[in-house]
Coordinates of C-alpha atoms in Angstrom, one line a residue:
Chain A
X22 CA 53.9 52.7 105.8
X23 CA 54.3 49.0 106.7
X24 CA 57.1 47.6 108.9
X25 CA 58.9 46.1 105.9
X26 CA 59.0 49.5 104.1
X27 CA 60.2 51.1 107.3
X28 CA 63.0 48.6 107.7
X29 CA 64.2 48.8 104.1
X30 CA 63.8 52.5 104.0
X31 CA 66.0 52.9 107.0
X32 CA 68.4 50.2 106.1
X33 CA 71.6 51.8 107.5
X34 CA 70.0 52.5 110.8
X35 CA 68.6 48.9 111.0
X36 CA 72.1 47.5 110.2
X37 CA 73.7 49.7 112.9
X38 CA 71.2 48.5 115.5
X39 CA 71.8 44.9 114.5
X40 CA 75.6 45.5 114.8
X41 CA 75.2 47.2 118.1
X42 CA 73.3 44.1 119.4
X43 CA 75.9 41.7 118.0
X44 CA 78.8 43.7 119.6
X45 CA 77.0 44.1 122.9
X46 CA 76.2 40.4 123.1
X47 CA 79.9 39.5 122.4
X48 CA 81.1 42.0 124.9
X49 CA 78.7 40.7 127.6
X50 CA 78.5 36.9 127.0
X51 CA 81.8 35.8 125.4
X52 CA 84.4 34.7 128.0
X53 CA 87.3 35.1 125.5
X54 CA 89.0 38.4 126.1
X55 CA 90.0 38.8 122.4
X56 CA 86.4 38.3 121.3
X57 CA 85.2 40.8 123.9
X58 CA 87.6 43.4 122.4
X59 CA 86.3 42.6 118.9
X60 CA 82.7 43.0 120.2
X61 CA 83.6 46.4 121.7
X62 CA 85.0 47.5 118.3
X63 CA 81.9 46.3 116.5
X64 CA 79.7 48.2 118.9
X65 CA 81.6 51.4 118.6
X66 CA 81.8 51.2 114.8
X67 CA 78.0 50.6 114.7
X68 CA 77.4 53.7 116.8
X69 CA 79.6 55.7 114.4
X70 CA 77.8 54.2 111.4
X71 CA 74.5 55.3 113.0
X72 CA 75.8 58.8 113.5
X73 CA 77.4 59.1 110.0
X74 CA 74.0 58.0 108.5
X75 CA 72.3 61.0 110.1
X76 CA 74.6 63.5 108.4
X77 CA 74.4 61.9 105.0
X78 CA 72.3 63.6 102.3
X79 CA 71.8 61.7 99.1
X80 CA 73.4 63.3 96.1
X81 CA 75.8 65.5 98.1
X82 CA 79.5 65.4 98.3
X83 CA 81.9 64.9 101.3
X84 CA 82.3 68.1 103.3
X85 CA 85.7 69.0 101.7
X86 CA 85.6 72.1 99.5
X87 CA 86.6 71.0 95.9
X88 CA 86.6 72.9 92.6
X89 CA 85.9 76.2 94.3
X90 CA 82.2 75.1 95.1
X91 CA 81.4 76.9 98.4
X92 CA 77.6 76.5 98.4
X93 CA 76.4 74.7 101.6
X94 CA 73.9 72.8 99.5
X95 CA 76.7 70.9 97.7
X96 CA 77.9 69.1 100.8
X97 CA 76.6 66.7 103.5
X98 CA 76.4 67.8 107.2
X99 CA 80.1 68.0 108.3
X100 CA 79.4 67.7 112.1
X101 CA 78.6 64.0 112.3
X102 CA 81.6 63.3 110.0
X103 CA 83.9 65.2 112.3
X104 CA 82.4 63.5 115.3
X105 CA 82.9 60.1 113.7
X106 CA 86.5 60.9 112.9
X107 CA 87.2 61.9 116.5
X108 CA 85.4 58.8 117.8
X109 CA 87.4 56.5 115.6
X110 CA 90.7 58.0 117.0
X111 CA 89.3 57.3 120.5
X112 CA 88.3 53.8 119.6
X113 CA 91.7 53.0 118.2
X114 CA 93.4 54.1 121.4
X115 CA 91.1 52.0 123.5
X116 CA 91.5 49.0 121.3
X117 CA 95.3 49.3 121.4
X118 CA 95.3 49.4 125.2
X119 CA 92.9 46.5 125.4
X120 CA 94.9 44.4 123.0
X121 CA 98.2 45.2 124.8
X122 CA 96.6 44.1 128.1
X123 CA 95.2 40.9 126.5
X124 CA 98.8 40.1 125.3
X125 CA 100.2 40.7 128.7
X126 CA 97.6 38.5 130.4
X127 CA 98.0 35.7 127.9
X128 CA 101.8 35.8 128.5
X129 CA 101.2 35.4 132.2
X130 CA 98.3 32.9 132.3
X131 CA 98.4 31.2 128.9
X132 CA 94.6 31.6 128.5
X133 CA 92.2 34.2 127.0
X134 CA 89.3 33.1 129.2
X135 CA 88.6 36.1 131.4
X136 CA 87.0 34.0 134.2
X137 CA 90.0 31.7 134.3
X138 CA 92.4 34.7 134.4
X139 CA 90.5 36.2 137.3
X140 CA 90.5 32.8 139.1
X141 CA 94.2 32.3 138.6
X142 CA 95.0 35.9 139.6
X143 CA 92.9 35.4 142.7
X144 CA 95.1 32.5 143.8
X145 CA 98.2 34.7 143.7
X146 CA 99.7 36.3 146.8
X147 CA 98.4 39.8 147.4
Chain B
X17 CA 85.9 89.1 128.8
X18 CA 87.9 89.2 132.0
X19 CA 91.4 87.6 131.9
X20 CA 90.5 85.3 134.8
X21 CA 87.9 83.7 132.5
X22 CA 90.7 82.1 130.5
X23 CA 92.0 80.2 133.5
X24 CA 89.9 77.1 133.2
X25 CA 91.1 76.6 129.7
X26 CA 94.7 77.3 130.8
X27 CA 94.3 74.6 133.4
X28 CA 93.3 72.0 130.8
X29 CA 96.0 73.2 128.3
X30 CA 98.7 73.2 131.0
X31 CA 97.9 69.6 132.1
X32 CA 97.8 68.4 128.5
X33 CA 101.2 69.9 127.8
X34 CA 102.6 68.4 131.0
X35 CA 101.3 65.0 130.0
X36 CA 103.2 65.2 126.7
X37 CA 106.4 66.5 128.2
X38 CA 106.4 63.9 131.0
X39 CA 106.6 61.2 128.4
X40 CA 110.2 62.1 127.7
X41 CA 111.3 62.9 131.3
X42 CA 112.8 60.6 133.9
X43 CA 110.6 59.4 136.8
X44 CA 111.9 61.9 139.3
X45 CA 111.5 64.9 136.9
X46 CA 108.1 63.7 135.8
X47 CA 107.0 63.6 139.4
X48 CA 108.2 67.1 140.1
X49 CA 106.5 68.3 136.9
X50 CA 103.2 66.7 137.9
X51 CA 103.3 68.3 141.3
X52 CA 104.2 71.7 139.8
X53 CA 101.4 71.6 137.3
X54 CA 98.9 70.4 139.8
X55 CA 99.9 73.3 142.0
X56 CA 99.5 75.7 139.1
X57 CA 96.1 74.3 138.3
X58 CA 95.1 74.6 141.9
X59 CA 96.1 78.3 142.0
X60 CA 94.5 79.2 138.7
X61 CA 91.3 77.4 139.6
X62 CA 91.2 79.2 143.0
X63 CA 91.3 82.5 141.1
X64 CA 88.4 81.3 138.9
X65 CA 86.4 80.1 142.0
X66 CA 87.0 83.5 143.7
X67 CA 85.8 85.3 140.5
X68 CA 82.6 83.3 140.1
X69 CA 81.8 83.6 143.8
X70 CA 82.3 87.4 143.6
X71 CA 80.1 87.8 140.5
X72 CA 77.7 85.0 141.3
X73 CA 77.3 84.3 137.6
X74 CA 78.6 81.5 135.3
X75 CA 80.5 82.3 132.1
X76 CA 81.1 80.4 128.9
X77 CA 84.5 80.2 127.2
X78 CA 84.2 79.5 123.4
X79 CA 87.1 77.7 121.8
X80 CA 88.0 79.6 118.6
X81 CA 85.0 81.8 119.2
X82 CA 82.6 79.8 117.0
X83 CA 79.0 79.7 118.0
X84 CA 76.8 76.5 118.3
X85 CA 76.5 74.1 116.7
X86 CA 80.0 74.5 115.1
X87 CA 81.9 75.5 118.2
X88 CA 83.0 73.9 121.4
X89 CA 82.9 75.6 124.8
X90 CA 83.5 75.3 128.5
X91 CA 81.1 76.7 131.0
X92 CA 82.1 77.7 134.5
X93 CA 79.9 78.5 137.5
X94 CA 80.3 78.2 141.2
X95 CA 79.4 74.5 141.2
X96 CA 82.0 73.6 138.5
X97 CA 84.7 75.7 140.0
X98 CA 84.1 74.4 143.6
X99 CA 84.0 70.8 142.4
X100 CA 87.2 71.2 140.4
X101 CA 88.9 72.9 143.4
X102 CA 88.0 70.1 145.8
X103 CA 89.0 67.4 143.3
X104 CA 92.3 69.2 142.5
X105 CA 93.0 69.4 146.2
X106 CA 92.5 65.6 146.5
X107 CA 94.6 64.8 143.5
X108 CA 97.5 67.1 144.7
X109 CA 97.5 65.6 148.2
X110 CA 97.1 62.0 146.9
X111 CA 100.0 62.5 144.5
X112 CA 102.2 64.0 147.3
X113 CA 101.3 61.3 149.8
X114 CA 102.1 58.5 147.4
X115 CA 105.1 60.2 145.7
X116 CA 107.7 57.8 147.2
X117 CA 105.5 54.7 147.1
X118 CA 104.3 55.2 143.5
X119 CA 107.6 53.8 142.3
X120 CA 107.4 50.6 144.3
X121 CA 107.1 47.6 142.0
X122 CA 107.3 49.8 138.9
X123 CA 110.3 49.4 136.5
X124 CA 112.6 52.4 136.7
X125 CA 112.4 53.1 133.0
X126 CA 108.6 53.2 133.3
X127 CA 108.2 55.2 136.5
X128 CA 107.3 58.4 134.6
X129 CA 104.2 56.5 133.2
X130 CA 102.5 56.7 136.6
X131 CA 102.8 60.5 136.5
X132 CA 101.4 60.6 133.0
X133 CA 98.4 58.6 134.1
X134 CA 97.8 61.0 137.0
X135 CA 98.1 63.9 134.6
X136 CA 95.6 62.3 132.2
X137 CA 93.2 61.7 135.1
X138 CA 93.5 65.3 136.1
X139 CA 93.0 66.5 132.5
X140 CA 89.9 64.3 132.1
X141 CA 88.4 65.4 135.4
X142 CA 88.9 69.1 134.5
X143 CA 87.4 68.6 131.1
X144 CA 84.4 66.6 132.4
X145 CA 83.7 69.2 135.1
X146 CA 84.0 72.2 132.8
X147 CA 82.8 71.0 129.4
X148 CA 79.6 72.3 127.9
X149 CA 79.6 69.9 125.0
X150 CA 78.4 66.3 125.1
X151 CA 80.7 64.8 122.5
X152 CA 83.7 66.4 124.2
X153 CA 82.4 64.8 127.4
X154 CA 82.5 61.4 125.6
X155 CA 86.1 61.9 124.4
X156 CA 87.3 62.8 127.9
X157 CA 85.2 59.9 129.4
X158 CA 87.3 57.6 127.2
X159 CA 90.6 59.4 128.2
X160 CA 89.5 59.0 131.8
X161 CA 88.8 55.3 131.2
X162 CA 92.3 54.7 129.7
X163 CA 94.0 56.6 132.6
X164 CA 91.9 54.7 135.1
X165 CA 92.7 51.3 133.6
X166 CA 96.4 52.2 133.7
X167 CA 96.1 53.3 137.3
X168 CA 94.3 50.1 138.2
X169 CA 97.2 48.1 136.8
X170 CA 99.8 50.3 138.4
X171 CA 100.9 47.6 140.8
X172 CA 101.8 45.4 137.8
X173 CA 101.0 42.1 139.6
X174 CA 98.5 39.4 138.4
X175 CA 95.7 40.6 140.5
X176 CA 96.0 44.2 139.3
X177 CA 96.2 43.2 135.7
X178 CA 93.1 41.0 136.0
X179 CA 91.4 43.8 137.9
X180 CA 92.4 46.2 135.1
X181 CA 91.0 43.9 132.4
X182 CA 87.7 43.6 134.2
X183 CA 87.6 47.3 134.8
X184 CA 88.3 48.0 131.2
X185 CA 85.6 45.7 129.9
X186 CA 82.8 47.0 132.2
X187 CA 83.8 50.6 131.7
X188 CA 83.9 50.3 127.9
X189 CA 80.3 48.9 127.9
X190 CA 79.5 52.1 130.0
X191 CA 81.3 54.3 127.5
X192 CA 79.5 52.7 124.5
X193 CA 76.1 53.2 126.2
X194 CA 76.9 56.9 126.9
X195 CA 78.0 57.3 123.2
X196 CA 74.8 55.8 122.0
X197 CA 72.8 58.1 124.3
X198 CA 74.7 61.2 123.0
X199 CA 74.1 60.0 119.4
X200 CA 70.4 59.7 120.0
X201 CA 70.2 63.1 121.5
X202 CA 72.1 64.6 118.6
X203 CA 69.8 62.9 116.1
X204 CA 66.6 64.2 117.7
X205 CA 67.9 67.8 118.4
X206 CA 70.8 68.4 116.0
X207 CA 72.7 70.0 118.9
X208 CA 75.6 68.9 121.1
X209 CA 76.3 72.0 123.2
X210 CA 74.4 71.7 126.5
X211 CA 72.4 75.0 126.5
X212 CA 71.1 74.9 122.9
X213 CA 70.3 71.2 123.4
X214 CA 68.2 72.0 126.4
X215 CA 66.3 74.7 124.5
X216 CA 65.6 72.3 121.6
X217 CA 64.5 69.5 124.0
X218 CA 62.1 71.9 125.8
X219 CA 60.4 72.7 122.4
X220 CA 60.2 69.0 121.5
X221 CA 58.7 68.3 124.9
X222 CA 56.1 71.1 124.5
X223 CA 55.1 69.6 121.2
X224 CA 55.1 66.0 122.6
X225 CA 57.6 64.8 120.0
X226 CA 60.4 62.2 120.4
X227 CA 59.3 61.0 123.8
X228 CA 60.6 57.4 123.4
X229 CA 64.0 58.3 121.8
X230 CA 64.5 60.8 124.6
X231 CA 63.7 58.2 127.3
X232 CA 66.1 55.8 125.6
X233 CA 68.9 58.4 125.4
X234 CA 68.4 59.3 129.1
X235 CA 68.4 55.6 130.1
X236 CA 71.6 54.9 128.1
X237 CA 73.4 57.9 129.5
X238 CA 72.3 57.2 133.1
X239 CA 73.2 53.5 133.0
X240 CA 76.4 54.2 131.1
X241 CA 77.7 56.7 133.6
X242 CA 76.2 54.6 136.5
X243 CA 78.2 51.6 135.3
X244 CA 81.4 53.7 135.1
X245 CA 81.0 55.2 138.6
X246 CA 80.2 52.0 140.4
X247 CA 76.4 52.1 140.8
X248 CA 75.0 48.8 142.1
X249 CA 74.5 46.2 140.4
X250 CA 77.1 47.3 137.8
X251 CA 79.9 47.5 140.3
X252 CA 81.5 44.1 139.7
X253 CA 84.7 45.7 138.4
X254 CA 85.2 47.7 141.6
X255 CA 86.4 45.1 144.1
X256 CA 89.1 44.0 141.7
X257 CA 90.2 47.5 140.8
X258 CA 90.5 49.7 143.9
X259 CA 92.2 47.3 146.4
X260 CA 94.9 46.1 143.9
X261 CA 96.1 49.5 142.7
X262 CA 98.8 51.6 144.3
X263 CA 97.5 53.8 147.2
X264 CA 97.6 57.0 145.1
X265 CA 95.9 55.2 142.3
X266 CA 93.2 53.9 144.6
X267 CA 92.6 57.4 146.0
X268 CA 92.3 58.9 142.5
X269 CA 90.1 56.1 141.2
X270 CA 87.6 56.3 144.1
X271 CA 87.8 60.0 144.8
X272 CA 88.2 61.7 141.5
X273 CA 87.5 59.5 138.5
X274 CA 84.2 58.0 139.6
X275 CA 83.1 61.4 140.9
X276 CA 83.8 63.2 137.6
X277 CA 81.3 60.8 135.9
X278 CA 78.6 61.6 138.6
X279 CA 79.2 65.3 138.3
X280 CA 78.7 65.0 134.5
X281 CA 75.5 63.1 135.1
X282 CA 74.2 65.9 137.4
X283 CA 75.1 68.5 134.7
X284 CA 73.2 66.4 132.1
X285 CA 70.2 66.1 134.3
X286 CA 70.1 69.8 135.2
X287 CA 71.6 71.6 132.2
X288 CA 70.7 69.4 129.2
X289 CA 67.5 67.5 129.9
X290 CA 66.1 69.6 132.7
X291 CA 65.3 68.1 136.0
X292 CA 61.6 68.4 135.6
X293 CA 61.7 66.4 132.4
X294 CA 64.0 63.8 134.0
X295 CA 61.5 63.4 136.8
X296 CA 58.6 62.9 134.4
X297 CA 60.4 59.9 132.8
X298 CA 60.4 57.9 136.0
X299 CA 64.1 57.1 135.6
X300 CA 64.9 58.6 139.0
X301 CA 62.8 55.9 140.7
X302 CA 65.1 53.3 139.1
X303 CA 68.3 55.0 140.4
X304 CA 66.7 55.5 143.8
X305 CA 66.2 51.7 144.1
X306 CA 69.6 50.9 142.7
X307 CA 71.2 53.5 145.1
X308 CA 69.4 52.0 148.1
X309 CA 70.4 48.5 147.1
X310 CA 74.0 49.6 146.7
X311 CA 74.0 51.3 150.1
X312 CA 73.1 48.0 151.8
X313 CA 74.9 45.5 149.6
X314 CA 78.1 47.5 149.6
X315 CA 78.0 47.8 153.4
X316 CA 77.2 44.0 153.9
X317 CA 80.2 43.1 151.7
X318 CA 82.4 45.6 153.6
X319 CA 81.5 44.0 156.9
X320 CA 82.6 40.6 155.5
X321 CA 85.9 41.9 154.1
X322 CA 89.1 40.7 155.8
X323 CA 91.4 43.5 154.5
X324 CA 91.2 47.2 155.0
X325 CA 91.6 47.9 151.3
X326 CA 88.8 45.6 150.4
X327 CA 86.6 47.0 153.1
X328 CA 87.3 50.6 151.9
X329 CA 86.6 49.5 148.3
X330 CA 83.2 48.0 149.2
X331 CA 82.4 51.0 151.3
X332 CA 82.8 53.0 148.1
X333 CA 79.9 51.1 146.6
X334 CA 77.7 52.0 149.5
X335 CA 78.7 55.7 149.4
X336 CA 78.1 55.9 145.6
X337 CA 74.7 54.4 146.4
X338 CA 74.1 57.3 148.8
X339 CA 74.8 59.8 146.0
X340 CA 72.5 58.0 143.5
X341 CA 69.8 57.6 146.2
X342 CA 69.9 61.3 146.8
X343 CA 69.7 62.0 143.1
X344 CA 66.8 59.6 142.8
X345 CA 64.7 61.5 145.3
X346 CA 64.2 64.0 142.5
X347 CA 63.9 67.2 144.4
X348 CA 66.2 70.2 145.0
X349 CA 67.3 69.1 148.4
X350 CA 68.2 65.6 147.1
X351 CA 70.3 67.1 144.4
X352 CA 72.0 69.3 147.0
X353 CA 72.7 66.3 149.2
X354 CA 74.1 64.4 146.2
X355 CA 76.5 67.2 145.2
X356 CA 77.5 67.7 148.9
X357 CA 78.2 64.0 149.4
X358 CA 80.1 63.8 146.1
X359 CA 82.6 66.3 147.4
X360 CA 82.6 65.0 151.0
X361 CA 83.1 61.4 150.0
X362 CA 85.8 62.4 147.5
X363 CA 87.9 63.9 150.3
X364 CA 87.1 61.2 152.9
X365 CA 87.8 58.2 150.6
X366 CA 91.2 59.4 149.6
X367 CA 92.0 59.9 153.3
X368 CA 90.9 56.3 154.0
X369 CA 92.9 54.7 151.1
X370 CA 96.1 56.7 151.8
X371 CA 96.0 56.3 155.6
X372 CA 95.0 52.6 155.3
X373 CA 98.1 51.9 153.2
X374 CA 100.3 53.6 155.8
X375 CA 98.7 51.5 158.5
X376 CA 99.3 48.3 156.5
X377 CA 103.0 49.2 156.1
X378 CA 103.4 50.1 159.8
X379 CA 102.0 46.6 160.6
X380 CA 104.6 44.7 158.6
X381 CA 102.9 44.9 155.2
X382 CA 99.8 43.1 156.3
X383 CA 96.5 43.5 154.6
X384 CA 94.4 41.8 157.2
X385 CA 92.1 43.9 159.4
X386 CA 92.9 41.8 162.5
X387 CA 96.6 42.5 162.3
X388 CA 96.0 46.3 162.7
X389 CA 95.4 46.0 166.4
X390 CA 97.5 48.6 168.3
X391 CA 98.5 50.3 165.1
X392 CA 97.9 53.7 166.7
X393 CA 101.1 53.2 168.7
X394 CA 103.1 52.4 165.6
X395 CA 101.6 55.1 163.3
X396 CA 99.5 57.6 165.3
X397 CA 98.7 60.1 162.6
X398 CA 97.6 57.5 160.0
X399 CA 95.5 55.7 162.7
X400 CA 93.8 59.0 163.6
X401 CA 93.2 59.8 159.9
X402 CA 91.6 56.4 159.3
X403 CA 89.5 56.7 162.5
X404 CA 88.3 60.2 161.6
X405 CA 87.6 59.1 158.0
X406 CA 85.6 56.1 159.2
X407 CA 83.7 58.2 161.8
X408 CA 82.9 60.7 159.0
X409 CA 81.4 58.0 156.8
X410 CA 79.3 56.7 159.7
X411 CA 77.9 60.2 160.1
X412 CA 79.3 61.5 163.3
X413 CA 78.1 65.0 164.0
X414 CA 80.3 68.0 163.1
X415 CA 81.8 66.1 160.1
X416 CA 80.7 66.4 156.5
X417 CA 78.8 63.2 155.9
X418 CA 76.5 64.0 158.9
X419 CA 75.3 67.0 156.9
X420 CA 74.7 64.7 153.9
X421 CA 72.6 62.4 155.9
X422 CA 70.5 65.2 157.5
X423 CA 70.0 66.8 154.1
X424 CA 69.1 63.4 152.6
X425 CA 66.6 62.8 155.3
X426 CA 65.0 66.2 154.8
X427 CA 64.8 65.5 151.0
X428 CA 63.2 62.1 151.7
X429 CA 60.6 63.7 154.1
X430 CA 59.8 66.3 151.4
X431 CA 59.1 63.3 149.0
X432 CA 57.0 61.3 151.4
X433 CA 55.4 57.9 150.5
X434 CA 57.3 54.8 149.6
X435 CA 60.4 56.9 148.8
X436 CA 60.6 58.2 152.4
X437 CA 60.2 54.6 153.8
X438 CA 62.8 53.1 151.4
X439 CA 65.3 55.9 151.9
X440 CA 65.1 56.0 155.7
X441 CA 65.3 52.2 156.0
X442 CA 68.3 52.0 153.7
X443 CA 70.0 54.9 155.5
X444 CA 69.5 53.3 159.0
X445 CA 70.7 49.8 157.9
X446 CA 73.7 51.2 156.0
X447 CA 74.7 53.5 158.9
X448 CA 74.5 50.6 161.4
X449 CA 76.7 48.5 159.1
X450 CA 79.1 51.4 158.5
X451 CA 79.5 51.8 162.2
X452 CA 80.0 48.0 162.6
X453 CA 82.9 47.8 160.1
X454 CA 84.6 51.2 160.4
X455 CA 84.3 51.9 164.1
X456 CA 84.9 48.2 164.9
X457 CA 88.2 48.3 162.9
X458 CA 89.2 51.8 164.2
X459 CA 88.6 50.9 167.9
X460 CA 91.1 48.0 167.6
X461 CA 93.8 50.5 166.6
X462 CA 93.9 51.9 170.1
X463 CA 94.2 48.6 172.0
X464 CA 97.9 47.5 172.2
X465 CA 98.7 43.9 171.1
X466 CA 99.1 41.5 174.1
X467 CA 102.7 40.7 175.0
X468 CA 104.2 42.8 172.3
X469 CA 106.1 46.1 172.6
X470 CA 104.8 48.7 170.2
X471 CA 107.3 50.8 168.5
X472 CA 106.6 53.9 166.3
X473 CA 107.4 53.2 162.7
X474 CA 108.9 56.2 160.9
X475 CA 107.3 57.0 157.5
X476 CA 107.9 59.4 154.8
X477 CA 107.7 63.1 155.9
X478 CA 105.9 64.0 152.7
X479 CA 103.2 61.3 153.2
X480 CA 102.8 62.4 156.8
X481 CA 102.4 66.1 155.8
X482 CA 99.9 65.3 153.0
X483 CA 97.8 63.1 155.3
X484 CA 97.8 65.9 158.0
X485 CA 96.6 68.4 155.4
X486 CA 94.0 66.0 154.0
X487 CA 92.7 65.3 157.6
X488 CA 92.5 69.1 158.2
X489 CA 90.6 69.7 154.9
X490 CA 88.1 67.0 155.9
X491 CA 87.5 68.4 159.3
X492 CA 87.3 72.0 158.1
X493 CA 84.9 71.0 155.3
X494 CA 82.5 69.5 157.9
X495 CA 82.8 72.4 160.3
X496 CA 82.2 75.0 157.5
X497 CA 79.1 73.2 156.3
X498 CA 76.8 76.1 157.4
X499 CA 78.7 78.4 155.1
X500 CA 79.3 76.0 152.2
X501 CA 75.9 74.5 152.0
X502 CA 74.0 77.7 151.0
X503 CA 76.8 78.5 148.4
X504 CA 76.3 75.0 146.9
X505 CA 72.5 75.5 146.9
X506 CA 72.9 78.7 144.9
X507 CA 75.4 77.1 142.7
X508 CA 73.0 74.3 141.9
X509 CA 70.3 76.7 140.9
X510 CA 72.8 78.5 138.6
X511 CA 74.1 75.3 137.0
X512 CA 71.1 75.3 134.6

């Protein structure tokens, strides 16, 4: 199998890796606190996409028993789906705290530049 | 199943309930509740420790009694129970010592929040020490991060907020790396519980399958947890976080939160991947070099620090370096030294942060090291606590870190070659620098200031009592090393 076939055959995984790289780069290189938080969210979502892809089986339904069908073969793997749900809850909490902190810092220093915030905070009395 | 085997789960549940109830209590009642629950956790965990010491076996507690891969479980052996007991002792004493001062600078309506953050840190520590499931570990890593970020910002001034932002960003990168590592492990094995995961990985290794994804997962988990615990060169968040938090928060951040990440890493190395497989990947060489660099760079920065808080914070980087260096040696003795130092440093660092803040207050709220001259005459107990803590980290015989250094040297000798040379060189340089800044600072405590009449400053009785107990715990831990070290060695073998 050639590289192109491998890439297109594993499209969701390739997309997740690309998103992870984009999120990581934003988190690492952007000086804007708000963009850093967005980068973190992209990175986490990409990890969840990657995980959800592993539990997906073409032609099967979401792991919620419907119409009395209880055969295991009718549903996708429920564990990654459960993990992704838990992960999303965690990510939302982290994003909420990060955004609240960003608002507080902006109100105090009138900038979103993290380097500038650290410089201004360093000039304050201990 | 014996009834005592429910106690670790009860500890986690009690702390969780306490966190929820504290959110509707007043500051004073929330503080009382936190101390009560910490006391209850301490007693329940002591029973668990006594039980596992008596039987010598670890046990698993299944949540809802579902088997892997559906269920979730906690696993308790001597290593887990002992680590939880030491860390609970530190949390309890740090909360008691800082009880009065935890409200300084915090709005009255929000004073219960500080207790909630302490409860959350306790909850996350217990879960990380006891969990046998990697995804649960990730969830509690994030809870730990949120609690730690809140504790970092507890002083509510510009520096602590900026320090909190930096802490949050760096730690979230670490959390994401850990998550990616766990996802990779799940993909190649289909397991998340530690013991079944280990069995699947052993089969894959035997067949020579998934070597590269396994290496990537290991690298992501190691770097993620290293970044979160302050491993050099990912420690940039640390100098802004520890010194700008309230004393209790600094003690919890340095002694409990960072240590629970390292304990989890030790569990992943031994119980999930298998130490032999970790050694084959060569990743231990990387953390050995990073650990040695941290030992020296942390000490150099501590020497150049002007304030006691900053000096103690930079010293944490050096001491975390010691733990990673010992892990990086890759043999059983190194692992033992790492676990021993994890516990010893946890107790000593909280003693230093708490006594350091009392010394600053007794010297008119100064933060400068030079203004602490003659502080022994103003606050004798705190001065003795700081001096003993500093002497311990230098490696004075009879104290616990001396045992660390001897065990590390033995582990390095067993390795031989470049590892021996690098480890011994880093230990010698770091010890000399430790002596320069800790003993240099502590010796000035006992020389009275010229032309000034020293007067004893009266502090809180609770702080004094908590400091005295913490000092006693530190000394006893060092003196009992001959008894405790073999227990820890057996516990490490049983952690698998």
